[in-house]
PDB file of C-alpha atoms and ligand atoms in Angstrom:
ATOM      1  CA  MET A 257      19.935 -10.675  -2.641  1.00 61.00           C
ATOM      2  CA  GLU A 258      20.100  -8.072   0.231  1.00 77.00           C
ATOM      3  CA  HIS A 259      18.692  -4.755  -0.052  1.00 83.00           C
ATOM      4  CA  ASN A 260      21.074  -2.495  -1.718  1.00 93.00           C
ATOM      5  CA  LEU A 261      21.182   1.861  -1.375  1.00 94.00           C
ATOM      6  CA  GLU A 262      23.862   1.880  -4.433  1.00 95.00           C
ATOM      7  CA  ARG A 263      21.370   0.015  -6.695  1.00 96.00           C
ATOM      8  CA  LEU A 264      18.350   1.192  -5.035  1.00 97.00           C
ATOM      9  CA  LYS A 265      20.213   5.069  -5.919  1.00 97.00           C
ATOM     10  CA  ALA A 266      20.132   4.442  -9.189  1.00 97.00           C
ATOM     11  CA  HIS A 267      16.964   3.223  -9.128  1.00 97.00           C
ATOM     12  CA  ILE A 268      16.842   6.765  -7.842  1.00 97.00           C
ATOM     13  CA  LEU A 269      17.705   9.106  -9.369  1.00 98.00           C
ATOM     14  CA  PRO A 270      17.498   9.158 -12.733  1.00 98.00           C
ATOM     15  CA  LEU A 271      13.534  10.178 -12.025  1.00 98.00           C
ATOM     16  CA  SER A 272      14.690  12.453  -9.834  1.00 98.00           C
ATOM     17  CA  ASN A 273      15.405  16.648 -10.121  1.00 98.00           C
ATOM     18  CA  ALA A 274      17.806  16.502  -7.266  1.00 98.00           C
ATOM     19  CA  ASN A 275      21.076  15.109  -8.030  1.00 96.00           C
ATOM     20  CA  GLU A 276      22.297  14.973  -4.793  1.00 97.00           C
ATOM     21  CA  TRP A 277      20.339  10.785  -2.747  1.00 97.00           C
ATOM     22  CA  ASN A 278      19.713  13.149   0.602  1.00 96.00           C
ATOM     23  CA  ASP A 279      17.691  16.071  -1.294  1.00 97.00           C
ATOM     24  CA  ALA A 280      16.422  13.948  -4.541  1.00 98.00           C
ATOM     25  CA  LYS A 281      14.847  11.678  -1.961  1.00 96.00           C
ATOM     26  CA  ASN A 282      13.015  13.999  -0.013  1.00 97.00           C
ATOM     27  CA  GLU A 283      11.161  14.657  -3.720  1.00 98.00           C
ATOM     28  CA  TRP A 284       8.832  11.173  -3.479  1.00 98.00           C
ATOM     29  CA  ARG A 285       5.607  10.066  -1.437  1.00 97.00           C
ATOM     30  CA  LEU A 286       3.478   7.325  -1.365  1.00 96.00           C
ATOM     31  CA  ILE A 287       0.428   7.717  -3.464  1.00 95.00           C
ATOM     32  CA  ARG A 288      -0.519   4.022  -3.277  1.00 95.00           C
ATOM     33  CA  ILE A 289       0.206   0.314  -2.442  1.00 96.00           C
ATOM     34  CA  GLN A 290      -0.141  -3.182  -3.909  1.00 96.00           C
ATOM     35  CA  VAL A 291       0.425  -6.764  -2.475  1.00 95.00           C
ATOM     36  CA  GLN A 292       0.512  -9.973  -5.681  1.00 93.00           C
ATOM     37  CA  GLU A 293       0.665 -13.298  -5.013  1.00 92.00           C
ATOM     38  CA  ASP A 294       3.554 -13.466  -7.828  1.00 94.00           C
ATOM     39  CA  TRP A 295       6.927 -12.449  -6.802  1.00 96.00           C
ATOM     40  CA  ASP A 296       8.309  -9.312  -8.843  1.00 95.00           C
ATOM     41  CA  ASN A 297      11.796  -7.198  -7.589  1.00 96.00           C
ATOM     42  CA  CYS A 298      12.878  -3.833  -5.501  1.00 97.00           C
ATOM     43  CA  PRO A 299      15.033  -1.835  -7.169  1.00 96.00           C
ATOM     44  CA  CYS A 300      17.467  -2.830  -4.818  1.00 95.00           C
ATOM     45  CA  GLY A 301      16.884  -6.102  -6.151  1.00 94.00           C
ATOM     46  CA  LYS A 302      15.197  -7.719  -3.043  1.00 95.00           C
ATOM     47  CA  GLU A 303      12.519 -10.080  -3.992  1.00 95.00           C
ATOM     48  CA  ILE A 304       8.558  -8.484  -2.942  1.00 95.00           C
ATOM     49  CA  LYS A 305       5.303  -8.623  -3.204  1.00 95.00           C
ATOM     50  CA  GLU A 306       4.252  -5.295  -1.295  1.00 95.00           C
ATOM     51  CA  LEU A 307       4.549  -2.765  -3.298  1.00 97.00           C
ATOM     52  CA  CYS A 308       4.516   1.039  -2.882  1.00 98.00           C
ATOM     53  CA  TYR A 309       3.730   3.255  -5.512  1.00 97.00           C
ATOM     54  CA  ILE A 310       5.640   6.727  -5.077  1.00 98.00           C
ATOM     55  CA  LYS A 311       5.777   9.709  -7.441  1.00 98.00           C
ATOM     56  CA  ASN A 312       7.988  11.883  -6.993  1.00 98.00           C
ATOM     57  CA  GLN A 313       6.657  16.000  -6.125  1.00 98.00           C
ATOM     58  CA  LEU A 314       8.511  18.013  -8.662  1.00 98.00           C
ATOM     59  CA  ASN A 315       8.110  15.907 -12.379  1.00 98.00           C
ATOM     60  CA  GLY A 316       5.161  13.392 -11.685  1.00 98.00           C
ATOM     61  CA  LYS A 317       7.836  10.558 -12.431  1.00 98.00           C
ATOM     62  CA  THR A 318       5.829   7.194 -10.765  1.00 98.00           C
ATOM     63  CA  THR A 319       7.534   3.550  -9.906  1.00 98.00           C
ATOM     64  CA  TYR A 320       7.365   1.337  -6.475  1.00 98.00           C
ATOM     65  CA  VAL A 321       9.859   0.518  -4.113  1.00 98.00           C
ATOM     66  CA  GLY A 322       9.235  -2.576  -1.315  1.00 97.00           C
ATOM     67  CA  ASN A 323       8.079  -2.087   1.029  1.00 94.00           C
ATOM     68  CA  VAL A 324      11.515  -2.241   3.630  1.00 94.00           C
ATOM     69  CA  CYS A 325      13.807   0.294   0.364  1.00 96.00           C
ATOM     70  CA  VAL A 326      10.434   2.685   1.204  1.00 97.00           C
ATOM     71  CA  LYS A 327      11.542   3.112   4.660  1.00 95.00           C
ATOM     72  CA  ARG A 328      14.824   2.518   5.652  1.00 94.00           C
ATOM     73  CA  PHE A 329      15.875   4.491   2.417  1.00 94.00           C
ATOM     74  CA  LEU A 330      13.181   6.839   0.881  1.00 95.00           C
ATOM     75  CA  GLY A 331      11.624   8.351   4.483  1.00 96.00           C
ATOM     76  CA  ILE A 332       7.945   7.005   4.031  1.00 96.00           C
ATOM     77  CA  ASP A 333       6.011   5.713   6.591  1.00 94.00           C
ATOM     78  CA  THR A 334       3.820   3.367   5.671  1.00 93.00           C
ATOM     79  CA  GLY A 335       2.455   2.946   9.213  1.00 90.00           C
ATOM     80  CA  ASN A 336       0.030   0.299   9.416  1.00 94.00           C
ATOM     81  CA  LEU A 337      -1.184  -0.890   5.781  1.00 96.00           C
ATOM     82  CA  PHE A 338       0.369  -3.687   5.721  1.00 95.00           C
ATOM     83  CA  SER A 339      -0.675  -5.070   8.717  1.00 95.00           C
ATOM     84  CA  GLY A 340      -4.169  -3.642   8.522  1.00 96.00           C
ATOM     85  CA  LEU A 341      -4.279  -5.283   5.176  1.00 96.00           C
ATOM     86  CA  ARG A 342      -3.011  -8.505   5.451  1.00 95.00           C
ATOM     87  CA  ARG A 343      -5.292  -8.470   8.618  1.00 96.00           C
ATOM     88  CA  ILE A 344      -8.737  -8.577   5.827  1.00 97.00           C
ATOM     89  CA  ILE A 345      -7.021 -10.213   3.048  1.00 96.00           C
ATOM     90  CA  ASP A 346      -6.715 -13.303   6.450  1.00 96.00           C
ATOM     91  CA  ASP A 347     -10.493 -12.576   6.886  1.00 97.00           C
ATOM     92  CA  GLU A 348     -13.057 -10.777   5.215  1.00 96.00           C
ATOM     93  CA  THR A 349     -15.410 -10.488   8.618  1.00 96.00           C
ATOM     94  CA  ALA A 350     -12.017  -8.268  10.151  1.00 97.00           C
ATOM     95  CA  ASN A 351     -11.409  -4.489  10.305  1.00 97.00           C
ATOM     96  CA  ALA A 352      -9.096  -2.623   8.444  1.00 97.00           C
ATOM     97  CA  ASN A 353      -6.820  -0.429  11.108  1.00 97.00           C
ATOM     98  CA  GLU A 354      -7.169   3.835  10.628  1.00 97.00           C
ATOM     99  CA  ASP A 355      -3.975   3.706   7.941  1.00 96.00           C
ATOM    100  CA  LEU A 356      -6.319   1.407   5.779  1.00 98.00           C
ATOM    101  CA  ILE A 357      -9.311   2.553   5.789  1.00 98.00           C
ATOM    102  CA  PHE A 358      -7.626   6.554   5.177  1.00 97.00           C
ATOM    103  CA  HIS A 359      -5.851   5.057   2.702  1.00 96.00           C
ATOM    104  CA  ALA A 360      -9.051   3.106   0.700  1.00 97.00           C
ATOM    105  CA  TYR A 361     -10.675   6.521   1.617  1.00 98.00           C
ATOM    106  CA  GLN A 362      -7.894   8.179  -0.531  1.00 95.00           C
ATOM    107  CA  SER A 363      -7.796   5.704  -3.406  1.00 95.00           C
ATOM    108  CA  GLY A 364     -11.154   6.258  -4.192  1.00 97.00           C
ATOM    109  CA  TYR A 365     -11.797   1.894  -3.402  1.00 97.00           C
ATOM    110  CA  ILE A 366     -15.235   3.507  -0.734  1.00 98.00           C
ATOM    111  CA  PHE A 367     -17.227   5.370  -0.544  1.00 98.00           C
ATOM    112  CA  LYS A 368     -17.673   9.240   2.603  1.00 98.00           C
ATOM    113  CA  GLU A 369     -20.663   6.649   4.055  1.00 98.00           C
ATOM    114  CA  GLU A 370     -18.852   3.615   3.837  1.00 98.00           C
ATOM    115  CA  TYR A 371     -14.761   5.004   5.020  1.00 98.00           C
ATOM    116  CA  ASN A 372     -17.248   6.847   7.807  1.00 98.00           C
ATOM    117  CA  PHE A 373     -18.866   3.150   8.864  1.00 98.00           C
ATOM    118  CA  LEU A 374     -15.394   1.093   8.804  1.00 98.00           C
ATOM    119  CA  MET A 375     -14.413   4.238  11.158  1.00 98.00           C
ATOM    120  CA  GLU A 376     -17.184   4.080  13.143  1.00 97.00           C
ATOM    121  CA  THR A 377     -16.925   0.611  13.137  1.00 97.00           C
ATOM    122  CA  ARG A 378     -12.705  -0.052  13.506  1.00 96.00           C
ATOM    123  CA  LEU A 379     -12.381  -1.210  17.291  1.00 96.00           C
ATOM    124  CA  LYS A 380     -16.643  -3.479  17.483  1.00 94.00           C
ATOM    125  CA  ARG A 381     -16.175  -7.011  18.202  1.00 90.00           C
ATOM    126  CA  ASN A 382     -20.354  -6.988  17.853  1.00 92.00           C
ATOM    127  CA  LEU A 383     -21.811  -6.007  14.999  1.00 96.00           C
ATOM    128  CA  SER A 384     -25.055  -6.748  13.557  1.00 97.00           C
ATOM    129  CA  VAL A 385     -25.753  -8.830  10.588  1.00 97.00           C
ATOM    130  CA  SER A 386     -26.657  -6.444   8.246  1.00 97.00           C
ATOM    131  CA  GLN A 387     -23.176  -3.721   9.221  1.00 97.00           C
ATOM    132  CA  LEU A 388     -20.816  -7.504   9.332  1.00 97.00           C
ATOM    133  CA  SER A 389     -21.692  -8.692   5.701  1.00 97.00           C
ATOM    134  CA  TRP A 390     -22.230  -3.892   4.402  1.00 98.00           C
ATOM    135  CA  LYS A 391     -18.418  -4.774   6.069  1.00 98.00           C
ATOM    136  CA  LYS A 392     -17.550  -8.383   4.672  1.00 98.00           C
ATOM    137  CA  LYS A 393     -17.647  -6.138   1.122  1.00 98.00           C
ATOM    138  CA  ILE A 394     -16.028  -2.957   1.812  1.00 98.00           C
ATOM    139  CA  ASN A 395     -12.839  -5.260   1.815  1.00 98.00           C
ATOM    140  CA  ARG A 396     -13.779  -7.328  -0.245  1.00 98.00           C
ATOM    141  CA  ARG A 397     -13.783  -4.731  -1.806  1.00 98.00           C
ATOM    142  CA  ILE A 398     -10.250  -3.189  -0.775  1.00 98.00           C
ATOM    143  CA  VAL A 399      -8.791  -6.185  -1.337  1.00 97.00           C
ATOM    144  CA  ASN A 400     -10.147  -6.272  -5.022  1.00 97.00           C
ATOM    145  CA  GLN A 401      -8.061  -3.250  -5.099  1.00 97.00           C
ATOM    146  CA  ILE A 402      -4.903  -3.642  -4.003  1.00 97.00           C
ATOM    147  CA  VAL A 403      -3.888  -7.507  -4.144  1.00 96.00           C
ATOM    148  CA  VAL A 404      -3.495  -8.985  -7.419  1.00 94.00           C
ATOM    149  CA  ARG A 405      -3.995 -11.998  -7.571  1.00 91.00           C
ATOM    150  CA  LYS A 406      -1.453 -15.218  -9.754  1.00 88.00           C
ATOM    151  CA  ARG A 407      -1.069 -14.906 -13.290  1.00 81.00           C
ATOM    152  CA  THR A 408      -2.193 -18.795 -13.951  1.00 76.00           C
ATOM    153  CA  SER A 409       0.417 -20.030 -16.531  1.00 66.00           C
ATOM    154  CA  THR A 410      -1.822 -20.730 -20.146  1.00 60.00           C
TER     155      THR A 410
HETATM  156 ZN1   ZN B 587      14.770  -2.809  -1.969  1.00 77.37          ZN
END
């Protein structure tokens, strides 16, 4: 199944104030991202694991789309959020990038002093033992807020 704009429109337009797609798509902003271990579906029909939650600025409605459609069809740039996230999922001592650090702070996942610490050390390779353990602790919290683990079958 490919990214299907018509199917995406059929989902987004009824949630928008405008009736025309070109106006409607501008009503939406990214509010948070989520990565799932289980497959989900974008409204376009494509199977996804990276979800972008979006909110309509005019009527407050929320929904989610995949990370391709959010950029290609809604024109919302997620920057390096997902690649930054993948990096700290794979290695909890890795440095989060600026986009992810900002998003985590904005979403309330990390405190101001943690935000400052991550920003100050985001390009550093050699951290002290205590800095490294602090970084791990913060990274783990960011991952736990964004990643939804596999549903266990009971
Ligand atoms: Zn899609």
